[in-house]
Coordinates of N, CA, C and O in Angstrom, one line a residue:
X501 N -10.1 -7.6 -19.3 CA -10.7 -6.8 -18.2 C -11.6 -7.8 -17.4 O -11.6 -7.6 -16.1
X502 N -12.2 -8.8 -18.0 CA -13.0 -9.7 -17.2 C -12.1 -10.5 -16.3 O -12.5 -10.8 -15.2
X503 N -10.9 -10.9 -16.8 CA -10.0 -11.6 -16.0 C -9.6 -10.8 -14.7 O -9.5 -11.4 -13.6
X504 N -9.2 -9.6 -14.9 CA -8.9 -8.7 -13.8 C -10.0 -8.6 -12.8 O -9.8 -8.7 -11.6
X505 N -11.2 -8.4 -13.3 CA -12.4 -8.2 -12.4 C -12.6 -9.5 -11.7 O -12.8 -9.5 -10.5
X506 N -12.5 -10.7 -12.3 CA -12.6 -12.0 -11.7 C -11.6 -12.2 -10.6 O -11.9 -12.7 -9.5
X507 N -10.4 -11.7 -10.9 CA -9.3 -11.9 -9.9 C -9.6 -11.0 -8.7 O -9.4 -11.4 -7.5
X508 N -10.1 -9.8 -8.9 CA -10.4 -8.8 -7.8 C -11.6 -9.4 -6.9 O -11.5 -9.4 -5.7
X509 N -12.6 -10.0 -7.6 CA -13.7 -10.6 -6.8 C -13.2 -11.7 -6.0 O -13.5 -11.9 -4.8
X510 N -12.3 -12.6 -6.5 CA -11.7 -13.7 -5.8 C -10.9 -13.2 -4.6 O -11.0 -13.7 -3.5
X511 N -10.1 -12.2 -4.8 CA -9.3 -11.7 -3.8 C -10.1 -11.1 -2.7 O -9.9 -11.3 -1.5
X512 N -11.2 -10.3 -3.0 CA -12.1 -9.8 -2.0 C -12.8 -10.9 -1.2 O -12.9 -10.8 0.0
X513 N -13.2 -12.0 -1.9 CA -13.8 -13.1 -1.2 C -12.8 -13.7 -0.2 O -13.1 -14.0 0.9
X514 N -11.6 -14.0 -0.7 CA -10.6 -14.6 0.2 C -10.3 -13.7 1.4 O -10.1 -14.1 2.5
X515 N -10.1 -12.4 1.1 CA -9.8 -11.4 2.2 C -11.0 -11.4 3.2 O -10.8 -11.3 4.4
X516 N -12.2 -11.4 2.7 CA -13.4 -11.4 3.5 C -13.4 -12.7 4.4 O -13.8 -12.7 5.6
X517 N -13.1 -13.8 3.8 CA -13.1 -15.1 4.5 C -12.1 -15.1 5.6 O -12.3 -15.5 6.8
X518 N -10.9 -14.5 5.4 CA -9.9 -14.4 6.4 C -10.3 -13.5 7.5 O -10.2 -13.7 8.7
X519 N -10.8 -12.3 7.1 CA -11.3 -11.3 8.0 C -12.5 -11.8 8.8 O -12.7 -11.4 10.0
X520 N -13.3 -12.7 8.3 CA -14.5 -13.2 9.0 C -14.1 -13.9 10.3 O -14.9 -14.0 11.2
X521 N -12.9 -14.4 10.4 CA -12.4 -14.9 11.7 C -12.4 -13.9 12.8 O -12.3 -14.2 14.0
X522 N -12.4 -12.6 12.4 CA -12.4 -11.5 13.4 C -13.8 -10.9 13.5 O -13.9 -9.9 14.1
X523 N -14.8 -11.6 13.0 CA -16.2 -11.0 13.0 C -16.5 -10.6 14.4 O -16.1 -11.2 15.4
X524 N -17.3 -9.6 14.5 CA -17.8 -9.0 15.8 C -16.7 -8.1 16.4 O -17.0 -7.5 17.4
X525 N -15.6 -8.0 15.8 CA -14.5 -7.1 16.3 C -14.6 -5.8 15.5 O -15.1 -5.8 14.4
X526 N -14.0 -4.8 16.0 CA -13.8 -3.6 15.3 C -12.3 -3.6 14.7 O -11.4 -3.6 15.5
X527 N -12.2 -3.7 13.4 CA -10.9 -3.8 12.8 C -10.6 -2.5 12.1 O -11.5 -1.8 11.5
X528 N -9.3 -2.1 12.1 CA -8.9 -0.9 11.4 C -8.0 -1.3 10.3 O -7.1 -2.1 10.4
X529 N -8.3 -0.8 9.1 CA -7.5 -1.0 7.9 C -6.7 0.3 7.6 O -7.3 1.3 7.2
X530 N -5.4 0.2 7.8 CA -4.6 1.4 7.5 C -4.4 1.5 5.9 O -4.1 0.5 5.3
X531 N -4.6 2.7 5.4 CA -4.7 2.9 4.0 C -3.5 3.8 3.5 O -2.4 3.4 3.5
X532 N -3.8 5.0 3.2 CA -2.9 6.0 2.8 C -3.5 7.4 2.9 O -4.6 7.5 3.5
X533 N -2.9 8.4 2.3 CA -3.5 9.7 2.3 C -4.7 9.8 1.5 O -5.0 9.0 0.6
X534 N -5.6 10.8 1.8 CA -6.9 10.9 1.1 C -6.7 11.2 -0.3 O -7.6 11.0 -1.1
X535 N -5.6 11.8 -0.7 CA -5.4 12.1 -2.2 C -4.8 10.9 -3.0 O -4.8 11.0 -4.2
X536 N -4.4 9.8 -2.3 CA -3.9 8.7 -3.0 C -4.9 7.6 -3.4 O -6.1 7.8 -3.2
X537 N -4.4 6.5 -3.8 CA -5.2 5.4 -4.3 C -5.6 4.5 -3.1 O -6.8 4.0 -3.1
X538 N -4.8 4.4 -2.1 CA -5.1 3.4 -1.0 C -6.3 3.8 -0.2 O -7.0 2.9 0.3
X539 N -6.5 5.1 0.1 CA -7.6 5.5 1.0 C -9.0 5.1 0.3 O -9.8 4.4 0.9
X540 N -9.3 5.5 -0.9 CA -10.6 5.1 -1.5 C -10.7 3.6 -1.7 O -11.7 3.0 -1.5
X541 N -9.6 3.0 -2.1 CA -9.6 1.5 -2.2 C -9.9 0.8 -0.9 O -10.7 -0.1 -0.8
X542 N -9.2 1.3 0.2 CA -9.5 0.7 1.5 C -10.9 1.0 2.0 O -11.5 0.1 2.6
X543 N -11.4 2.2 1.6 CA -12.8 2.5 2.0 C -13.8 1.5 1.3 O -14.8 1.1 1.9
X544 N -13.5 1.2 0.0 CA -14.3 0.3 -0.7 C -14.3 -1.1 -0.2 O -15.3 -1.8 0.0
X545 N -13.1 -1.5 0.2 CA -12.9 -2.9 0.8 C -13.7 -2.9 2.1 O -14.4 -3.9 2.4
X546 N -13.5 -1.9 3.0 CA -14.2 -1.9 4.2 C -15.8 -2.0 4.0 O -16.5 -2.7 4.7
X547 N -16.2 -1.2 3.1 CA -17.7 -1.2 2.8 C -18.2 -2.5 2.4 O -19.2 -3.0 2.8
X548 N -17.5 -3.2 1.5 CA -17.9 -4.5 1.0 C -17.9 -5.5 2.2 O -18.8 -6.3 2.4
X549 N -16.8 -5.5 3.0 CA -16.7 -6.5 4.1 C -17.8 -6.2 5.1 O -18.5 -7.2 5.5
X550 N -18.0 -5.0 5.4 CA -19.1 -4.7 6.4 C -20.5 -5.0 5.9 O -21.3 -5.4 6.7
X551 N -20.7 -4.9 4.6 CA -22.1 -5.2 4.1 C -22.2 -6.7 3.8 O -23.4 -7.2 3.8
X552 N -21.2 -7.5 3.6 CA -21.3 -8.9 3.2 C -20.9 -9.9 4.3 O -21.2 -11.0 4.1
X553 N -20.3 -9.4 5.3 CA -19.8 -10.4 6.4 C -20.6 -10.0 7.7 O -20.5 -8.9 8.2
X554 N -21.3 -11.0 8.2 CA -22.1 -10.8 9.4 C -21.2 -10.3 10.6 O -20.2 -10.8 10.8
X555 N -21.7 -9.3 11.2 CA -21.0 -8.7 12.4 C -19.6 -8.1 12.1 O -18.9 -7.9 13.1
X556 N -19.3 -7.8 10.9 CA -18.0 -7.3 10.5 C -18.1 -5.8 10.7 O -19.1 -5.1 10.3
X557 N -17.0 -5.2 11.3 CA -16.9 -3.7 11.4 C -15.5 -3.3 11.1 O -14.6 -3.3 12.0
X558 N -15.2 -3.0 9.9 CA -13.8 -2.6 9.4 C -13.9 -1.1 9.1 O -14.8 -0.6 8.4
X559 N -13.0 -0.3 9.6 CA -12.9 1.1 9.4 C -11.6 1.4 8.6 O -10.5 1.0 9.1
X560 N -11.7 2.1 7.5 CA -10.5 2.5 6.7 C -10.0 3.8 7.4 O -10.7 4.7 7.7
X561 N -8.7 3.7 7.7 CA -8.0 4.9 8.4 C -6.9 5.4 7.5 O -6.1 4.7 6.9
X562 N -6.9 6.8 7.4 CA -5.8 7.4 6.6 C -4.5 7.2 7.3 O -4.4 7.0 8.6
X563 N -3.4 7.2 6.6 CA -2.1 7.0 7.1 C -1.1 7.5 6.1 O -1.4 8.0 5.1
X564 N 0.2 7.3 6.5 CA 1.3 7.7 5.6 C 1.6 6.6 4.5 O 2.6 6.7 3.9
X565 N 0.7 5.7 4.4 CA 0.8 4.6 3.4 C 1.8 3.5 3.8 O 2.0 3.3 4.9
X566 N 2.3 2.9 2.8 CA 3.1 1.6 3.0 C 4.1 1.6 4.1 O 4.0 0.7 5.0
X567 N 5.0 2.5 4.2 CA 6.0 2.5 5.2 C 5.4 2.6 6.6 O 5.7 1.8 7.5
X568 N 4.5 3.5 6.8 CA 3.8 3.7 8.1 C 2.9 2.5 8.4 O 2.9 2.0 9.5
X569 N 2.3 2.0 7.4 CA 1.4 0.8 7.6 C 2.1 -0.4 8.1 O 1.6 -1.1 9.0
X570 N 3.3 -0.6 7.6 CA 4.1 -1.8 8.1 C 4.4 -1.6 9.6 O 4.3 -2.5 10.4
X571 N 4.7 -0.4 9.9 CA 5.0 -0.1 11.4 C 3.8 -0.2 12.2 O 3.9 -0.7 13.3
X572 N 2.6 0.3 11.7 CA 1.4 0.2 12.5 C 1.0 -1.3 12.7 O 0.6 -1.6 13.8
X573 N 1.2 -2.1 11.7 CA 0.9 -3.5 11.9 C 1.8 -4.2 12.9 O 1.3 -4.9 13.8
X574 N 3.1 -3.9 12.8 CA 4.0 -4.5 13.7 C 3.9 -4.0 15.2 O 4.2 -4.7 16.1
X575 N 3.3 -2.8 15.4 CA 3.1 -2.2 16.7 C 1.7 -2.7 17.2 O 1.3 -2.3 18.3
X576 N 1.0 -3.4 16.4 CA -0.4 -3.9 16.6 C -1.4 -2.8 16.9 O -2.3 -2.9 17.7
X577 N -1.1 -1.6 16.2 CA -2.0 -0.5 16.3 C -3.2 -0.6 15.3 O -4.2 0.1 15.4
X578 N -3.0 -1.4 14.2 CA -4.1 -1.7 13.3 C -4.0 -3.2 13.0 O -3.0 -3.9 13.3
X579 N -5.1 -3.7 12.5 CA -5.2 -5.2 12.2 C -5.0 -5.5 10.7 O -4.6 -6.6 10.4
X580 N -5.2 -4.6 9.9 CA -5.1 -4.8 8.4 C -4.4 -3.6 7.8 O -4.5 -2.4 8.4
X581 N -3.7 -3.7 6.7 CA -3.0 -2.6 6.1 C -2.8 -2.9 4.6 O -2.6 -4.0 4.2
X582 N -2.8 -1.8 3.8 CA -2.5 -1.9 2.4 C -1.0 -1.5 2.3 O -0.6 -0.4 2.8
X583 N -0.2 -2.3 1.7 CA 1.3 -2.1 1.7 C 1.8 -2.6 0.3 O 1.5 -3.7 -0.1
X584 N 2.7 -1.8 -0.3 CA 3.4 -2.2 -1.5 C 4.3 -3.4 -1.1 O 4.9 -3.5 -0.1
X585 N 4.4 -4.4 -2.1 CA 5.1 -5.6 -1.8 C 6.6 -5.3 -1.6 O 7.2 -6.0 -0.7
X586 N 7.2 -4.4 -2.3 CA 8.6 -4.1 -2.1 C 8.8 -3.4 -0.7 O 9.9 -3.7 -0.1
X587 N 7.9 -2.6 -0.2 CA 8.0 -2.0 1.1 C 8.0 -3.1 2.1 O 8.7 -3.1 3.1
X588 N 7.2 -4.1 1.9 CA 7.1 -5.3 2.8 C 8.5 -5.9 2.9 O 9.0 -6.3 4.0
X589 N 9.1 -6.1 1.7 CA 10.4 -6.7 1.7 C 11.5 -5.8 2.4 O 12.3 -6.3 3.1
X590 N 11.4 -4.5 2.2 CA 12.3 -3.6 2.8 C 12.2 -3.8 4.3 O 13.2 -3.8 5.1
X591 N 11.0 -3.8 4.8 CA 10.7 -3.9 6.3 C 11.2 -5.2 6.8 O 11.9 -5.3 7.9
X592 N 10.9 -6.3 6.1 CA 11.3 -7.6 6.6 C 12.8 -7.8 6.6 O 13.4 -8.5 7.5
X593 N 13.5 -7.2 5.7 CA 15.0 -7.3 5.6 C 15.8 -6.1 6.1 O 17.0 -6.1 5.9
X594 N 15.1 -5.2 6.7 CA 15.7 -4.0 7.3 C 16.6 -3.3 6.2 O 17.8 -3.0 6.5
X595 N 16.0 -2.9 5.1 CA 16.7 -2.1 4.1 C 15.8 -0.8 3.9 O 14.8 -0.6 4.5
X596 N 16.4 0.0 3.0 CA 15.7 1.3 2.8 C 15.5 2.1 4.1 O 16.4 2.3 4.8
X597 N 14.3 2.5 4.4 CA 14.0 3.3 5.6 C 13.9 2.5 6.8 O 13.6 3.1 7.9
X598 N 14.0 1.2 6.8 CA 13.9 0.3 7.9 C 15.2 -0.1 8.5 O 16.0 -0.7 7.9
X599 N 15.4 0.4 9.8 CA 16.7 0.1 10.4 C 16.8 -1.3 11.1 O 17.9 -1.8 11.4
X600 N 15.7 -1.8 11.4 CA 15.6 -3.2 12.0 C 14.5 -4.0 11.3 O 13.5 -3.4 10.8
X601 N 14.7 -5.3 11.3 CA 13.6 -6.1 10.6 C 12.3 -6.0 11.3 O 12.3 -6.1 12.5
X602 N 11.2 -5.9 10.5 CA 9.9 -6.0 11.1 C 9.2 -7.2 10.5 O 9.1 -7.3 9.3
X603 N 8.9 -8.2 11.4 CA 8.4 -9.5 10.9 C 7.1 -9.9 11.4 O 6.7 -11.0 11.3
X604 N 6.4 -9.0 12.2 CA 5.1 -9.3 12.8 C 4.0 -9.1 11.9 O 3.0 -8.4 12.2
X605 N 4.0 -9.7 10.7 CA 2.9 -9.5 9.7 C 2.8 -10.7 8.7 O 3.8 -11.4 8.6
X606 N 1.7 -10.8 8.1 CA 1.5 -11.8 7.1 C 0.8 -11.2 5.9 O 0.0 -10.2 6.1
X607 N 1.0 -11.8 4.8 CA 0.4 -11.3 3.6 C -0.9 -12.1 3.3 O -0.9 -13.3 3.4
X608 N -2.0 -11.3 3.0 CA -3.2 -12.0 2.6 C -3.4 -12.2 1.1 O -3.7 -13.2 0.7
X609 N -3.1 -11.1 0.4 CA -3.3 -11.2 -1.1 C -2.6 -10.1 -1.8 O -2.3 -9.0 -1.2
X610 N -2.3 -10.3 -3.0 CA -1.8 -9.2 -3.9 C -3.0 -8.7 -4.6 O -3.8 -9.4 -5.2
X611 N -3.2 -7.4 -4.5 CA -4.5 -6.8 -5.0 C -4.3 -6.3 -6.4 O -5.2 -6.4 -7.2
X612 N -3.2 -5.6 -6.7 CA -3.0 -5.1 -8.1 C -1.5 -4.7 -8.2 O -0.9 -4.4 -7.2
X613 N -1.0 -4.6 -9.4 CA 0.4 -4.2 -9.6 C 0.5 -2.7 -9.4 O -0.4 -1.9 -9.8
X614 N 1.5 -2.2 -8.6 CA 1.7 -0.8 -8.4 C 2.6 -0.2 -9.5 O 3.6 -0.9 -9.9
X615 N 2.3 0.9 -10.0 CA 3.0 1.6 -11.0 C 3.4 2.9 -10.6 O 2.6 3.7 -10.0
X616 N 4.7 3.3 -10.8 CA 5.1 4.6 -10.4 C 5.1 5.4 -11.8 O 5.7 4.9 -12.8
X617 N 4.5 6.5 -11.8 CA 4.4 7.4 -13.0 C 5.2 8.7 -12.7 O 5.0 9.3 -11.7
X618 N 6.0 9.0 -13.7 CA 6.7 10.3 -13.6 C 6.0 11.2 -14.6 O 5.9 10.9 -15.8
X619 N 5.4 12.3 -14.1 CA 4.6 13.2 -14.9 C 5.2 14.6 -14.9 O 5.6 15.1 -13.8
X620 N 5.4 15.2 -16.0 CA 5.9 16.6 -16.1 C 5.0 17.4 -17.1 O 4.3 16.8 -17.9
X621 N 5.2 18.7 -17.1 CA 4.4 19.5 -18.0 C 4.9 19.3 -19.4 O 6.1 19.3 -19.7
X622 N 4.0 19.1 -20.3 CA 4.3 18.9 -21.7 C 5.2 20.0 -22.3 O 6.1 19.7 -23.1
X623 N 4.9 21.2 -21.9 CA 5.7 22.3 -22.5 C 6.9 22.6 -21.7 O 7.7 23.5 -22.1
X624 N 7.2 21.9 -20.7 CA 8.4 22.2 -19.8 C 9.7 21.7 -20.4 O 9.7 21.0 -21.4
X625 N 10.7 21.9 -19.7 CA 12.1 21.6 -20.2 C 12.5 20.1 -19.9 O 13.4 19.6 -20.5
X626 N 11.7 19.4 -19.1 CA 12.0 18.0 -18.7 C 11.5 17.0 -19.8 O 10.3 16.9 -20.0
X627 N 12.4 16.3 -20.4 CA 12.1 15.4 -21.4 C 12.5 14.0 -21.1 O 12.2 13.0 -21.8
X628 N 13.4 13.8 -20.1 CA 13.9 12.5 -19.7 C 14.2 12.5 -18.2 O 14.2 13.6 -17.6
X629 N 14.5 11.4 -17.6 CA 14.8 11.3 -16.2 C 16.1 12.1 -15.9 O 16.2 12.7 -14.9
X630 N 17.0 12.1 -16.8 CA 18.3 12.8 -16.6 C 18.0 14.3 -16.5 O 18.7 15.0 -15.7
X631 N 16.9 14.8 -17.1 CA 16.6 16.3 -17.0 C 16.1 16.6 -15.6 O 15.9 17.8 -15.3
X632 N 15.8 15.7 -14.7 CA 15.3 16.0 -13.4 C 16.5 16.4 -12.4 O 16.2 17.0 -11.4
X633 N 17.7 16.2 -12.9 CA 18.9 16.6 -12.0 C 18.8 18.0 -11.6 O 18.6 18.9 -12.5
X634 N 18.9 18.3 -10.3 CA 18.9 19.6 -9.8 C 17.5 20.2 -9.6 O 17.3 21.4 -9.1
X635 N 16.4 19.5 -10.0 CA 15.1 20.0 -9.9 C 14.4 19.5 -8.6 O 14.8 18.5 -8.0
X636 N 13.4 20.3 -8.2 CA 12.5 19.8 -7.1 C 11.5 18.9 -7.6 O 10.9 19.2 -8.6
X637 N 11.4 17.7 -7.0 CA 10.5 16.7 -7.5 C 9.6 16.2 -6.3 O 10.1 15.8 -5.3
X638 N 8.3 16.1 -6.5 CA 7.4 15.6 -5.5 C 7.4 14.0 -5.7 O 7.1 13.5 -6.7
X639 N 7.7 13.3 -4.6 CA 7.8 11.9 -4.7 C 6.9 11.1 -3.7 O 7.1 9.9 -3.5
X640 N 6.0 11.8 -3.1 CA 5.1 11.1 -2.2 C 5.6 11.4 -0.7 O 6.5 12.2 -0.5
X641 N 4.8 10.8 0.2 CA 5.1 11.1 1.6 C 6.5 10.5 2.0 O 6.9 9.5 1.5
X642 N 7.2 11.2 2.9 CA 8.5 10.7 3.4 C 8.3 9.3 4.0 O 7.4 9.0 4.7
X643 N 9.2 8.4 3.5 CA 9.2 7.0 4.0 C 8.2 6.2 3.2 O 8.0 5.0 3.5
X644 N 7.5 6.8 2.2 CA 6.5 6.0 1.5 C 7.1 5.0 0.5 O 8.3 5.2 0.1
X645 N 6.4 4.1 0.0 CA 6.8 3.2 -1.0 C 7.2 3.9 -2.3 O 8.1 3.6 -3.0
X646 N 6.4 4.9 -2.6 CA 6.6 5.7 -3.8 C 8.0 6.5 -3.7 O 8.7 6.5 -4.7
X647 N 8.3 7.0 -2.5 CA 9.6 7.7 -2.4 C 10.7 6.7 -2.6 O 11.7 7.0 -3.3
X648 N 10.6 5.5 -2.0 CA 11.6 4.5 -2.2 C 11.7 4.1 -3.7 O 12.8 4.0 -4.2
X649 N 10.6 3.9 -4.3 CA 10.6 3.6 -5.8 C 11.3 4.6 -6.6 O 12.0 4.4 -7.5
X650 N 11.0 5.9 -6.3 CA 11.7 7.0 -7.0 C 13.2 7.0 -6.8 O 13.9 7.2 -7.8
X651 N 13.6 6.8 -5.6 CA 15.0 6.7 -5.3 C 15.7 5.6 -6.1 O 16.8 5.7 -6.7
X652 N 15.0 4.4 -6.2 CA 15.5 3.3 -7.0 C 15.6 3.7 -8.5 O 16.5 3.3 -9.2
X653 N 14.6 4.4 -9.0 CA 14.6 4.8 -10.4 C 15.7 5.8 -10.6 O 16.4 5.6 -11.6
X654 N 16.0 6.7 -9.7 CA 17.1 7.6 -9.9 C 18.5 6.9 -9.9 O 19.4 7.1 -10.6
X655 N 18.6 5.9 -9.0 CA 19.8 5.1 -8.9 C 20.0 4.3 -10.2 O 21.1 4.2 -10.7
X656 N 18.9 3.8 -10.8 CA 19.0 3.0 -12.0 C 19.5 3.9 -13.2 O 20.2 3.5 -14.1
X657 N 19.2 5.2 -13.1 CA 19.6 6.2 -14.1 C 20.9 6.9 -13.8 O 21.3 7.8 -14.5
X658 N 21.5 6.5 -12.7 CA 22.8 7.1 -12.3 C 22.7 8.5 -11.8 O 23.6 9.3 -11.9

């Protein structure tokens, strides 16, 4: 736990150092929906940067998460974004939901490993991935990294 905390502090310091080159600007950090992880995480990052870096003004903005965030960065509508690493690869190589390569972005840091969790009612009939066949499944926002991950999971299970 101490190692993870130390890595997070280091990443926050590095991100703050990079962002300090933009000091005195108003920066927008594209996050995700309010019910997901990215929005509170982005809000916490913005709060730390704004309190620790002189003249910094970062605002966390809700969005459709990874897929939309890549597009927002490439259209120069935001300066910072939280994006799953595989979604970044999809955008760069024009795969999955991306029809053309998007290359107007740079990576600052890996913040944490993303995990896709499949959750079902304990008393329900679904006991395996195969049992999902023909069922309605919530997979996140259309075009999101989570949706792409779920499609890959289904492909792996045939």
